[in-house]
Structure formats: C-alpha cells, structure tokens
Amino acid sequence: MKGPITSGAIVLAGVFIFLKFLLPLFTAPLPASLIYLYLALALSGIMIYGTMSGPSLEAMMGPVFRFLSGQGQSGIGHMARLAVLVMFPLLVGWQTYSSLAPSDLPPAENRTIHPAPPGEFVGLSNPYPKTPENIMMGKGLYAAYCSPCHGANFDGKGTAAPGFNPPPADFTDPGTIAQLQEAYLFWRIKKGGVGLPVEGMPWKSAMPRWEEELPEEFIWKIIMGEYDGAHQSPRTWEEEE
C-alpha cells in the first residue's frame, strides 16, 4: 500500500516526533492525552484531504478495499490478508473481554483538579542545591520509601500499585510533576494524601504523611531524585506569570 497511505503515515509519525521530542526543547512537555488529541486531528485532516475528490479517494482507499477483498492477490499478499482477517476479530474479542471481565479492582476516580496548597507552602523553593550527591541521595530515599508504589522506573508501576485507587502517579508522564512546582510536591509528600479540601477530593489517596518519618531535608532531596529519575523539570514561578 503505497502513495497517500504511506504519505499519511509519514505525516502522522512526523507530528508525533515533533510533539513528543522536539516541542519540549522549547516549551513545557505536552501531556500524553494532548498528544493523542493532536494526532487524531492530524489523522482527520489527512482523511479529509484524501477524500476530497474521486481520484484521491481511489488512491487512498482503493488499495485497502483491494487488500480486504483479495482482488488480484496471491502468495505473500494472500497470506497477509488471511492473517489480518483472522487476527483482527481475535484482537477485538480480546479487547472486549478485557473491558467487560469482572475485576476486583475499585473503579478509577477522575482526577480533574489539582488542589491548591495551603498558604504556608506557597512560594517555597528547594533550599538544597541540585548537586549530583544530593540527587543521588534523593534517588536512594525514593527507592526506599516511594518506589514500592510509584515504581523503580518512576512510572507509577510499583509492586504495591495495583492495590490503590486512585493509582500512584506516573512521574514520567509530562502531565504530572512536570506541570507542578517543587513546593506543591513538598506539600503533598509532607502532608500525604488525606485531609484534602473538598475541591481536591479527586486527588485524595492513601499516601501517608511522610512528615511523621522523614525530615524536610529528605523530602526536598526525594523531590530532586523524582524529577531527575523521571527526566522532567519542575514548573517555575516565572512560568506561572
């Protein structure tokens, strides 16, 4: 399948590479959900462009129809068609079963609003320099206290993660800590996931009040380790203005 289909695939790949890897060099990283939205818009534009006339519609959809109908196919093309016709229903059936099968996990909550930190935490900045030694210490503390839930790879897939609702945050997602200031993380780690105001209830979680076990120095260094391990940068006060 060459021509418009190949060109459209190249355009989509280019859009993804630009949004995922190039744009963050100049501005804040985009959340995955926003990247998928832009890809869907790009795909819609490609489909509209490819169906504006009879010849363009034939050039785009003709190979697809001929592949599915088996017209003029033999050998490898015929085997590929049979494989697609067998695998597609199996994949749809597996996805349907997975989405409808009973689960012992609680339903996911819709996190939509970041609660505002109390005034005592507003404007705080990390008082410890971001030296290799402090970052390494922070990663060690993270491994000891945070990785069972948030994962050794900072992706929210720790060994204890399946037991929590809402699930632990994926720090590698640009929609999480990359959108927040260090002061916000300091508040959430220190005070834990309980006792939030009403507007912050979607973010209520089982995270303990680490102020009971960790001094403030350890919390600040854990934050350094989280950002470095997740390859993210904290939002600054200048970005808020």
PDB file of C-alpha atoms in Angstrom, residues 83-198:
ATOM      1  CA  ALA A  83      -3.647 -13.214   8.806  1.00  0.00           C
ATOM      2  CA  VAL A  84      -5.324  -9.795   9.102  1.00  0.00           C
ATOM      3  CA  LEU A  85      -8.823 -11.265   8.728  1.00  0.00           C
ATOM      4  CA  VAL A  86      -8.081 -13.811  11.468  1.00  0.00           C
ATOM      5  CA  MET A  87      -6.145 -11.597  13.895  1.00  0.00           C
ATOM      6  CA  PHE A  88      -8.431  -8.556  13.771  1.00  0.00           C
ATOM      7  CA  PRO A  89     -11.535 -10.348  15.161  1.00  0.00           C
ATOM      8  CA  LEU A  90      -9.358 -12.053  17.773  1.00  0.00           C
ATOM      9  CA  LEU A  91      -7.920  -8.724  18.930  1.00  0.00           C
ATOM     10  CA  VAL A  92     -11.372  -7.110  19.050  1.00  0.00           C
ATOM     11  CA  GLY A  93     -12.706 -10.063  21.023  1.00  0.00           C
ATOM     12  CA  TRP A  94      -9.786  -9.953  23.457  1.00  0.00           C
ATOM     13  CA  GLN A  95     -10.207  -6.207  23.987  1.00  0.00           C
ATOM     14  CA  THR A  96     -13.951  -6.621  24.522  1.00  0.00           C
ATOM     15  CA  TYR A  97     -13.423  -9.418  27.013  1.00  0.00           C
ATOM     16  CA  SER A  98     -10.743  -7.457  28.889  1.00  0.00           C
ATOM     17  CA  SER A  99     -13.012  -4.420  29.221  1.00  0.00           C
ATOM     18  CA  LEU A 100     -16.058  -6.433  30.366  1.00  0.00           C
ATOM     19  CA  ALA A 101     -14.436  -9.116  32.514  1.00  0.00           C
ATOM     20  CA  PRO A 102     -15.187  -8.756  36.257  1.00  0.00           C
ATOM     21  CA  SER A 103     -12.381  -7.188  38.249  1.00  0.00           C
ATOM     22  CA  ASP A 104     -11.669  -6.959  41.956  1.00  0.00           C
ATOM     23  CA  LEU A 105     -10.110  -3.526  41.487  1.00  0.00           C
ATOM     24  CA  PRO A 106     -12.091  -0.442  42.589  1.00  0.00           C
ATOM     25  CA  PRO A 107     -13.297   1.915  39.837  1.00  0.00           C
ATOM     26  CA  ALA A 108     -10.866   4.650  38.866  1.00  0.00           C
ATOM     27  CA  GLU A 109     -11.566   8.202  40.019  1.00  0.00           C
ATOM     28  CA  ASN A 110     -11.482  11.093  37.574  1.00  0.00           C
ATOM     29  CA  ARG A 111      -8.704  13.438  38.613  1.00  0.00           C
ATOM     30  CA  THR A 112      -9.514  16.815  37.172  1.00  0.00           C
ATOM     31  CA  ILE A 113      -8.472  19.499  39.683  1.00  0.00           C
ATOM     32  CA  HIS A 114      -5.160  19.988  41.464  1.00  0.00           C
ATOM     33  CA  PRO A 115      -5.954  21.197  44.976  1.00  0.00           C
ATOM     34  CA  ALA A 116      -4.338  24.470  45.959  1.00  0.00           C
ATOM     35  CA  PRO A 117      -1.653  24.112  48.661  1.00  0.00           C
ATOM     36  CA  PRO A 118      -2.147  25.967  51.941  1.00  0.00           C
ATOM     37  CA  GLY A 119      -0.625  29.416  52.190  1.00  0.00           C
ATOM     38  CA  GLU A 120       2.312  28.228  54.273  1.00  0.00           C
ATOM     39  CA  PHE A 121       3.583  26.207  51.298  1.00  0.00           C
ATOM     40  CA  VAL A 122       3.045  28.830  48.596  1.00  0.00           C
ATOM     41  CA  GLY A 123       6.290  30.264  47.247  1.00  0.00           C
ATOM     42  CA  LEU A 124       8.600  27.687  48.790  1.00  0.00           C
ATOM     43  CA  SER A 125      11.660  26.679  46.823  1.00  0.00           C
ATOM     44  CA  ASN A 126      14.071  23.815  47.304  1.00  0.00           C
ATOM     45  CA  PRO A 127      16.719  25.086  49.741  1.00  0.00           C
ATOM     46  CA  TYR A 128      19.239  22.391  48.757  1.00  0.00           C
ATOM     47  CA  PRO A 129      21.479  22.724  45.700  1.00  0.00           C
ATOM     48  CA  LYS A 130      20.912  20.261  42.869  1.00  0.00           C
ATOM     49  CA  THR A 131      24.306  18.616  43.143  1.00  0.00           C
ATOM     50  CA  PRO A 132      24.971  15.052  41.938  1.00  0.00           C
ATOM     51  CA  GLU A 133      25.395  13.996  45.565  1.00  0.00           C
ATOM     52  CA  ASN A 134      22.023  15.398  46.655  1.00  0.00           C
ATOM     53  CA  ILE A 135      20.260  13.943  43.622  1.00  0.00           C
ATOM     54  CA  MET A 136      21.806  10.519  44.282  1.00  0.00           C
ATOM     55  CA  MET A 137      20.745  10.704  47.911  1.00  0.00           C
ATOM     56  CA  GLY A 138      17.224  11.653  46.819  1.00  0.00           C
ATOM     57  CA  LYS A 139      17.038   8.671  44.472  1.00  0.00           C
ATOM     58  CA  GLY A 140      18.173   6.390  47.277  1.00  0.00           C
ATOM     59  CA  LEU A 141      15.481   7.724  49.602  1.00  0.00           C
ATOM     60  CA  TYR A 142      12.931   7.410  46.779  1.00  0.00           C
ATOM     61  CA  ALA A 143      13.921   3.775  46.262  1.00  0.00           C
ATOM     62  CA  ALA A 144      13.461   3.073  49.958  1.00  0.00           C
ATOM     63  CA  TYR A 145      10.239   4.955  50.650  1.00  0.00           C
ATOM     64  CA  CYS A 146       8.467   5.680  47.338  1.00  0.00           C
ATOM     65  CA  SER A 147       9.336   3.025  44.753  1.00  0.00           C
ATOM     66  CA  PRO A 148       7.052   0.294  46.185  1.00  0.00           C
ATOM     67  CA  CYS A 149       4.095   2.361  44.950  1.00  0.00           C
ATOM     68  CA  HIS A 150       5.477   4.781  42.357  1.00  0.00           C
ATOM     69  CA  GLY A 151       7.820   2.237  40.785  1.00  0.00           C
ATOM     70  CA  ALA A 152      11.558   1.875  40.429  1.00  0.00           C
ATOM     71  CA  ASN A 153      11.259   3.491  36.995  1.00  0.00           C
ATOM     72  CA  PHE A 154       9.161   6.420  38.327  1.00  0.00           C
ATOM     73  CA  ASP A 155       6.243   5.229  36.166  1.00  0.00           C
ATOM     74  CA  GLY A 156       3.641   4.534  38.865  1.00  0.00           C
ATOM     75  CA  LYS A 157       4.006   0.762  38.438  1.00  0.00           C
ATOM     76  CA  GLY A 158       5.417  -0.294  41.760  1.00  0.00           C
ATOM     77  CA  THR A 159       4.769  -3.721  43.212  1.00  0.00           C
ATOM     78  CA  ALA A 160       2.069  -2.299  45.515  1.00  0.00           C
ATOM     79  CA  ALA A 161       0.448  -0.046  42.880  1.00  0.00           C
ATOM     80  CA  PRO A 162      -2.385  -2.434  41.819  1.00  0.00           C
ATOM     81  CA  GLY A 163      -3.892  -2.230  45.299  1.00  0.00           C
ATOM     82  CA  PHE A 164      -4.535   1.516  45.256  1.00  0.00           C
ATOM     83  CA  ASN A 165      -7.295   3.695  43.844  1.00  0.00           C
ATOM     84  CA  PRO A 166      -6.521   6.212  42.527  1.00  0.00           C
ATOM     85  CA  PRO A 167      -3.274   4.606  41.309  1.00  0.00           C
ATOM     86  CA  PRO A 168       0.105   6.131  42.153  1.00  0.00           C
ATOM     87  CA  ALA A 169       1.150   8.945  39.838  1.00  0.00           C
ATOM     88  CA  ASP A 170       3.319   8.234  36.801  1.00  0.00           C
ATOM     89  CA  PHE A 171       6.084  10.816  37.126  1.00  0.00           C
ATOM     90  CA  THR A 172       7.372  10.129  33.593  1.00  0.00           C
ATOM     91  CA  ASP A 173       4.100  11.453  32.128  1.00  0.00           C
ATOM     92  CA  PRO A 174       4.563  15.162  31.262  1.00  0.00           C
ATOM     93  CA  GLY A 175       1.063  15.736  32.651  1.00  0.00           C
ATOM     94  CA  THR A 176       2.120  15.063  36.244  1.00  0.00           C
ATOM     95  CA  ILE A 177       5.102  16.552  38.084  1.00  0.00           C
ATOM     96  CA  ALA A 178       6.329  18.475  35.025  1.00  0.00           C
ATOM     97  CA  GLN A 179       3.222  20.659  35.406  1.00  0.00           C
ATOM     98  CA  LEU A 180       3.835  21.295  39.118  1.00  0.00           C
ATOM     99  CA  GLN A 181       6.192  23.304  41.278  1.00  0.00           C
ATOM    100  CA  GLU A 182       8.528  21.739  43.801  1.00  0.00           C
ATOM    101  CA  ALA A 183       6.588  23.466  46.586  1.00  0.00           C
ATOM    102  CA  TYR A 184       3.448  21.552  45.574  1.00  0.00           C
ATOM    103  CA  LEU A 185       5.262  18.207  45.742  1.00  0.00           C
ATOM    104  CA  PHE A 186       6.781  19.160  49.089  1.00  0.00           C
ATOM    105  CA  TRP A 187       3.287  19.786  50.481  1.00  0.00           C
ATOM    106  CA  ARG A 188       1.798  16.578  49.082  1.00  0.00           C
ATOM    107  CA  ILE A 189       4.680  14.394  50.294  1.00  0.00           C
ATOM    108  CA  LYS A 190       4.835  16.012  53.706  1.00  0.00           C
ATOM    109  CA  LYS A 191       1.093  16.009  54.423  1.00  0.00           C
ATOM    110  CA  GLY A 192       0.150  12.881  52.475  1.00  0.00           C
ATOM    111  CA  GLY A 193      -2.992  12.103  50.535  1.00  0.00           C
ATOM    112  CA  VAL A 194      -5.578  12.508  53.281  1.00  0.00           C
ATOM    113  CA  GLY A 195      -7.332  15.537  54.646  1.00  0.00           C
ATOM    114  CA  LEU A 196      -7.577  17.458  51.375  1.00  0.00           C
ATOM    115  CA  PRO A 197     -10.172  20.211  50.915  1.00  0.00           C
ATOM    116  CA  VAL A 198     -13.409  19.370  49.084  1.00  0.00           C
TER     117      VAL A 198
END
